Amino acid sequence: MSHQLRYEVNCSILFTEIPLLERPAAVKAAGFDAVEFWWPFAEAVPSDKDVDAFVAAVEDAGVRLVGLNFFAGDMPAGDRGLVSWPARSAEFRDNIDVTIGIGERLGCTAFNALYGNRFDDTAAEAQDDLAAENLALAARAAARIGGTVLVEPVSGADRYPLLTAADAIAAIDRAGEANIGLLADLYHLAVNGDDVDEVIAAYATRIAHVQIADAPGRNEPGTGDLPLERQLAALEEAGYAGWVGLEYKPATTSPESFDWLPRERRPSCRVGSF
């Protein structure tokens, strides 16, 4: 096996002890050369000054941005995306060009569109129809730069309807654009009760991005009981050749949480034994 999968660091869940714009440099200092972010601003359409500062922080650190979320609302307050949210659909649409524009400036082509929670005042079917429209709009915008929109099953959000890989695939198929793929967060899938081995076997060709954390706890690999090494090997054997995002909460400090991965294997590093 070629072992070409590469790790990168999610700067929205790691290095939160330092200001956001300092995190790309901290990732570089830890030995990695690629990062991903949830939406790094408080609003759907930030100022040009704020966008420029974010772009500069990534460029100046000498890391590559390989994943970026669309604006997803107030995540700490429980929001999980605007894609299917009627009252805030316009915000999502306004955010599309900003997100894709940042991607174009930084060479990022993977954009995660969190689906959104269910609301009692809107029929689920109507939310799903809206989501299909919005995902298609985002996908057509991303296609202009060769990008892919990602749809992710999520755990820990009671009203978020995409719990399994099959749920996400159904949403992707409703949208009907070729450049929408599954974001397979192995932690979320496992916690939600999906059989991750079956997901890999069934959907390997639909998986466009992978993230990992161990369970229970959502901490770094080796702190729980998920067979992440075996699952990553299975993904690669099934043809996945993309990035593996480290999207975990460090059990200690962020730099110490990488101790499971030898430093020489961090730059565009290879997946093998932990």
PDB file of C-alpha atoms in Angstrom, residues 91-264:
ATOM      1  CA  GLU A  91     -27.476  34.765   4.413  1.00  0.00           C
ATOM      2  CA  PHE A  92     -26.185  31.453   3.134  1.00  0.00           C
ATOM      3  CA  ARG A  93     -26.543  32.603  -0.463  1.00  0.00           C
ATOM      4  CA  ASP A  94     -24.764  35.871   0.305  1.00  0.00           C
ATOM      5  CA  ASN A  95     -21.980  33.855   1.911  1.00  0.00           C
ATOM      6  CA  ILE A  96     -21.354  31.592  -1.073  1.00  0.00           C
ATOM      7  CA  ASP A  97     -19.280  33.986  -3.168  1.00  0.00           C
ATOM      8  CA  VAL A  98     -17.290  35.155  -0.127  1.00  0.00           C
ATOM      9  CA  THR A  99     -16.385  31.581   0.791  1.00  0.00           C
ATOM     10  CA  ILE A 100     -15.489  30.541  -2.732  1.00  0.00           C
ATOM     11  CA  GLY A 101     -13.527  33.769  -3.132  1.00  0.00           C
ATOM     12  CA  ILE A 102     -11.372  32.952  -0.104  1.00  0.00           C
ATOM     13  CA  GLY A 103     -10.890  29.486  -1.523  1.00  0.00           C
ATOM     14  CA  GLU A 104      -9.761  30.897  -4.844  1.00  0.00           C
ATOM     15  CA  ARG A 105      -7.220  33.186  -3.175  1.00  0.00           C
ATOM     16  CA  LEU A 106      -5.752  30.402  -1.035  1.00  0.00           C
ATOM     17  CA  GLY A 107      -6.038  27.435  -3.396  1.00  0.00           C
ATOM     18  CA  CYS A 108      -8.708  25.728  -1.285  1.00  0.00           C
ATOM     19  CA  THR A 109     -11.232  23.583  -3.158  1.00  0.00           C
ATOM     20  CA  ALA A 110     -13.198  21.815  -0.379  1.00  0.00           C
ATOM     21  CA  PHE A 111     -16.132  23.673   1.198  1.00  0.00           C
ATOM     22  CA  ASN A 112     -18.267  22.194   3.971  1.00  0.00           C
ATOM     23  CA  ALA A 113     -21.936  23.201   3.920  1.00  0.00           C
ATOM     24  CA  LEU A 114     -23.469  22.307   7.280  1.00  0.00           C
ATOM     25  CA  TYR A 115     -27.050  21.330   6.561  1.00  0.00           C
ATOM     26  CA  GLY A 116     -28.897  23.050   9.411  1.00  0.00           C
ATOM     27  CA  ASN A 117     -31.232  22.005  12.209  1.00  0.00           C
ATOM     28  CA  ARG A 118     -34.891  21.083  11.850  1.00  0.00           C
ATOM     29  CA  PHE A 119     -37.496  23.697  12.808  1.00  0.00           C
ATOM     30  CA  ASP A 120     -40.985  22.907  14.036  1.00  0.00           C
ATOM     31  CA  ASP A 121     -42.580  25.711  11.997  1.00  0.00           C
ATOM     32  CA  THR A 122     -41.391  24.295   8.652  1.00  0.00           C
ATOM     33  CA  ALA A 123     -42.104  20.895   7.151  1.00  0.00           C
ATOM     34  CA  ALA A 124     -39.038  18.694   6.858  1.00  0.00           C
ATOM     35  CA  GLU A 125     -39.721  18.205   3.138  1.00  0.00           C
ATOM     36  CA  ALA A 126     -39.716  21.969   2.581  1.00  0.00           C
ATOM     37  CA  GLN A 127     -36.399  22.286   4.412  1.00  0.00           C
ATOM     38  CA  ASP A 128     -34.947  19.493   2.299  1.00  0.00           C
ATOM     39  CA  ASP A 129     -36.152  21.130  -0.914  1.00  0.00           C
ATOM     40  CA  LEU A 130     -34.525  24.402   0.127  1.00  0.00           C
ATOM     41  CA  ALA A 131     -31.333  22.590   1.058  1.00  0.00           C
ATOM     42  CA  ALA A 132     -31.189  20.963  -2.369  1.00  0.00           C
ATOM     43  CA  GLU A 133     -31.489  24.381  -4.025  1.00  0.00           C
ATOM     44  CA  ASN A 134     -28.826  25.932  -1.821  1.00  0.00           C
ATOM     45  CA  LEU A 135     -26.397  23.047  -2.172  1.00  0.00           C
ATOM     46  CA  ALA A 136     -26.773  23.206  -5.936  1.00  0.00           C
ATOM     47  CA  LEU A 137     -26.115  26.966  -5.933  1.00  0.00           C
ATOM     48  CA  ALA A 138     -23.018  26.473  -3.796  1.00  0.00           C
ATOM     49  CA  ALA A 139     -21.797  23.611  -5.972  1.00  0.00           C
ATOM     50  CA  ARG A 140     -22.139  25.634  -9.168  1.00  0.00           C
ATOM     51  CA  ALA A 141     -20.164  28.470  -7.569  1.00  0.00           C
ATOM     52  CA  ALA A 142     -17.483  26.068  -6.339  1.00  0.00           C
ATOM     53  CA  ALA A 143     -17.254  24.503  -9.806  1.00  0.00           C
ATOM     54  CA  ARG A 144     -15.906  27.804 -11.133  1.00  0.00           C
ATOM     55  CA  ILE A 145     -12.664  27.119  -9.266  1.00  0.00           C
ATOM     56  CA  GLY A 146     -12.694  23.336  -9.535  1.00  0.00           C
ATOM     57  CA  GLY A 147     -14.111  23.053  -6.025  1.00  0.00           C
ATOM     58  CA  THR A 148     -16.258  20.534  -4.192  1.00  0.00           C
ATOM     59  CA  VAL A 149     -19.061  21.163  -1.702  1.00  0.00           C
ATOM     60  CA  LEU A 150     -19.122  18.788   1.271  1.00  0.00           C
ATOM     61  CA  VAL A 151     -22.146  17.483   3.192  1.00  0.00           C
ATOM     62  CA  GLU A 152     -21.511  16.087   6.669  1.00  0.00           C
ATOM     63  CA  PRO A 153     -23.363  13.879   9.135  1.00  0.00           C
ATOM     64  CA  VAL A 154     -22.966  15.441  12.591  1.00  0.00           C
ATOM     65  CA  SER A 155     -23.362  14.139  16.135  1.00  0.00           C
ATOM     66  CA  GLY A 156     -24.281  15.986  19.304  1.00  0.00           C
ATOM     67  CA  ALA A 157     -26.940  18.198  17.710  1.00  0.00           C
ATOM     68  CA  ASP A 158     -30.410  16.901  18.515  1.00  0.00           C
ATOM     69  CA  ARG A 159     -32.213  18.662  15.676  1.00  0.00           C
ATOM     70  CA  TYR A 160     -29.626  18.076  12.954  1.00  0.00           C
ATOM     71  CA  PRO A 161     -31.209  15.564  10.548  1.00  0.00           C
ATOM     72  CA  LEU A 162     -28.145  14.117   8.808  1.00  0.00           C
ATOM     73  CA  LEU A 163     -26.904  11.494  11.241  1.00  0.00           C
ATOM     74  CA  THR A 164     -25.616   8.749   8.949  1.00  0.00           C
ATOM     75  CA  ALA A 165     -23.673   8.611   5.730  1.00  0.00           C
ATOM     76  CA  ALA A 166     -26.847   7.449   3.987  1.00  0.00           C
ATOM     77  CA  ASP A 167     -28.666  10.565   5.219  1.00  0.00           C
ATOM     78  CA  ALA A 168     -25.975  12.795   3.740  1.00  0.00           C
ATOM     79  CA  ILE A 169     -25.843  10.869   0.473  1.00  0.00           C
ATOM     80  CA  ALA A 170     -29.608  11.318   0.096  1.00  0.00           C
ATOM     81  CA  ALA A 171     -29.218  15.088   0.533  1.00  0.00           C
ATOM     82  CA  ILE A 172     -26.360  15.121  -1.976  1.00  0.00           C
ATOM     83  CA  ASP A 173     -28.390  13.181  -4.526  1.00  0.00           C
ATOM     84  CA  ARG A 174     -31.356  15.551  -4.132  1.00  0.00           C
ATOM     85  CA  ALA A 175     -29.110  18.498  -4.978  1.00  0.00           C
ATOM     86  CA  GLY A 176     -28.052  16.764  -8.172  1.00  0.00           C
ATOM     87  CA  GLU A 177     -24.656  18.350  -8.819  1.00  0.00           C
ATOM     88  CA  ALA A 178     -21.635  16.189  -9.561  1.00  0.00           C
ATOM     89  CA  ASN A 179     -19.236  18.190  -7.376  1.00  0.00           C
ATOM     90  CA  ILE A 180     -20.979  17.572  -4.046  1.00  0.00           C
ATOM     91  CA  GLY A 181     -19.324  14.916  -1.903  1.00  0.00           C
ATOM     92  CA  LEU A 182     -19.600  13.251   1.484  1.00  0.00           C
ATOM     93  CA  LEU A 183     -17.530  14.552   4.368  1.00  0.00           C
ATOM     94  CA  ALA A 184     -16.835  11.402   6.362  1.00  0.00           C
ATOM     95  CA  ASP A 185     -15.978  12.404   9.918  1.00  0.00           C
ATOM     96  CA  LEU A 186     -15.233   8.996  11.369  1.00  0.00           C
ATOM     97  CA  TYR A 187     -15.953  10.240  14.888  1.00  0.00           C
ATOM     98  CA  HIS A 188     -19.414  11.604  14.080  1.00  0.00           C
ATOM     99  CA  LEU A 189     -20.333   8.498  12.100  1.00  0.00           C
ATOM    100  CA  ALA A 190     -19.260   6.140  14.891  1.00  0.00           C
ATOM    101  CA  VAL A 191     -20.939   8.138  17.669  1.00  0.00           C
ATOM    102  CA  ASN A 192     -24.180   8.211  15.671  1.00  0.00           C
ATOM    103  CA  GLY A 193     -24.108   4.422  15.361  1.00  0.00           C
ATOM    104  CA  ASP A 194     -23.128   4.135  11.706  1.00  0.00           C
ATOM    105  CA  ASP A 195     -21.034   1.103  10.796  1.00  0.00           C
ATOM    106  CA  VAL A 196     -17.936   2.920   9.562  1.00  0.00           C
ATOM    107  CA  ASP A 197     -16.572  -0.174   7.810  1.00  0.00           C
ATOM    108  CA  GLU A 198     -19.815  -0.463   5.854  1.00  0.00           C
ATOM    109  CA  VAL A 199     -19.743   3.265   5.059  1.00  0.00           C
ATOM    110  CA  ILE A 200     -16.263   2.927   3.591  1.00  0.00           C
ATOM    111  CA  ALA A 201     -17.259  -0.128   1.579  1.00  0.00           C
ATOM    112  CA  ALA A 202     -20.459   1.448   0.261  1.00  0.00           C
ATOM    113  CA  TYR A 203     -19.465   5.053  -0.292  1.00  0.00           C
ATOM    114  CA  ALA A 204     -15.700   5.225  -0.813  1.00  0.00           C
ATOM    115  CA  THR A 205     -16.155   6.795  -4.232  1.00  0.00           C
ATOM    116  CA  ARG A 206     -18.497   9.442  -2.779  1.00  0.00           C
ATOM    117  CA  ILE A 207     -16.187  10.485   0.080  1.00  0.00           C
ATOM    118  CA  ALA A 208     -14.553  13.812  -0.742  1.00  0.00           C
ATOM    119  CA  HIS A 209     -12.984  14.624   2.642  1.00  0.00           C
ATOM    120  CA  VAL A 210     -12.201  12.777   5.877  1.00  0.00           C
ATOM    121  CA  GLN A 211     -11.908  13.984   9.469  1.00  0.00           C
ATOM    122  CA  ILE A 212     -10.994  12.057  12.606  1.00  0.00           C
ATOM    123  CA  ALA A 213     -11.236  12.151  16.386  1.00  0.00           C
ATOM    124  CA  ASP A 214     -11.313   9.311  18.872  1.00  0.00           C
ATOM    125  CA  ALA A 215     -14.335   8.264  20.906  1.00  0.00           C
ATOM    126  CA  PRO A 216     -15.491   8.577  23.541  1.00  0.00           C
ATOM    127  CA  GLY A 217     -14.377  12.146  24.229  1.00  0.00           C
ATOM    128  CA  ARG A 218     -13.641  13.505  20.744  1.00  0.00           C
ATOM    129  CA  ASN A 219      -9.978  13.748  21.666  1.00  0.00           C
ATOM    130  CA  GLU A 220      -6.826  12.811  19.743  1.00  0.00           C
ATOM    131  CA  PRO A 221      -6.231   9.326  18.294  1.00  0.00           C
ATOM    132  CA  GLY A 222      -5.236   6.819  20.969  1.00  0.00           C
ATOM    133  CA  THR A 223      -7.396   8.315  23.712  1.00  0.00           C
ATOM    134  CA  GLY A 224     -10.455   6.212  22.897  1.00  0.00           C
ATOM    135  CA  ASP A 225     -11.375   2.949  21.266  1.00  0.00           C
ATOM    136  CA  LEU A 226     -12.072   3.740  17.607  1.00  0.00           C
ATOM    137  CA  PRO A 227     -10.028   1.637  15.131  1.00  0.00           C
ATOM    138  CA  LEU A 228      -8.914   4.734  13.237  1.00  0.00           C
ATOM    139  CA  GLU A 229      -5.709   3.254  11.858  1.00  0.00           C
ATOM    140  CA  ARG A 230      -7.535   0.327  10.289  1.00  0.00           C
ATOM    141  CA  GLN A 231     -10.313   2.526   8.957  1.00  0.00           C
ATOM    142  CA  LEU A 232      -7.914   4.979   7.336  1.00  0.00           C
ATOM    143  CA  ALA A 233      -6.069   2.091   5.727  1.00  0.00           C
ATOM    144  CA  ALA A 234      -9.380   0.765   4.412  1.00  0.00           C
ATOM    145  CA  LEU A 235     -10.250   4.173   3.001  1.00  0.00           C
ATOM    146  CA  GLU A 236      -6.957   4.372   1.177  1.00  0.00           C
ATOM    147  CA  GLU A 237      -7.264   0.845  -0.128  1.00  0.00           C
ATOM    148  CA  ALA A 238     -10.732   1.754  -1.422  1.00  0.00           C
ATOM    149  CA  GLY A 239      -9.246   4.639  -3.383  1.00  0.00           C
ATOM    150  CA  TYR A 240      -9.457   7.671  -1.097  1.00  0.00           C
ATOM    151  CA  ALA A 241      -6.406   9.871  -1.700  1.00  0.00           C
ATOM    152  CA  GLY A 242      -7.397  13.130  -0.039  1.00  0.00           C
ATOM    153  CA  TRP A 243      -6.615  14.851   3.246  1.00  0.00           C
ATOM    154  CA  VAL A 244      -7.380  13.618   6.744  1.00  0.00           C
ATOM    155  CA  GLY A 245      -8.438  16.509   8.953  1.00  0.00           C
ATOM    156  CA  LEU A 246      -7.540  16.373  12.626  1.00  0.00           C
ATOM    157  CA  GLU A 247     -10.790  17.704  14.073  1.00  0.00           C
ATOM    158  CA  TYR A 248     -10.498  16.785  17.731  1.00  0.00           C
ATOM    159  CA  LYS A 249     -10.473  18.494  21.102  1.00  0.00           C
ATOM    160  CA  PRO A 250      -6.983  18.101  22.567  1.00  0.00           C
ATOM    161  CA  ALA A 251      -6.981  16.163  25.825  1.00  0.00           C
ATOM    162  CA  THR A 252      -3.937  18.176  26.963  1.00  0.00           C
ATOM    163  CA  THR A 253      -2.448  21.134  25.103  1.00  0.00           C
ATOM    164  CA  SER A 254      -2.721  21.401  21.346  1.00  0.00           C
ATOM    165  CA  PRO A 255       1.015  20.789  20.692  1.00  0.00           C
ATOM    166  CA  GLU A 256       1.085  17.832  23.109  1.00  0.00           C
ATOM    167  CA  SER A 257      -1.990  16.330  21.477  1.00  0.00           C
ATOM    168  CA  PHE A 258       0.090  15.523  18.388  1.00  0.00           C
ATOM    169  CA  ASP A 259       2.426  13.210  20.309  1.00  0.00           C
ATOM    170  CA  TRP A 260       0.717  10.175  18.708  1.00  0.00           C
ATOM    171  CA  LEU A 261       2.158  11.275  15.357  1.00  0.00           C
ATOM    172  CA  PRO A 262       5.962  11.426  14.987  1.00  0.00           C
ATOM    173  CA  ARG A 263       7.057  14.886  13.953  1.00  0.00           C
ATOM    174  CA  GLU A 264       8.815  13.684  10.813  1.00  0.00           C
TER     175      GLU A 264
END
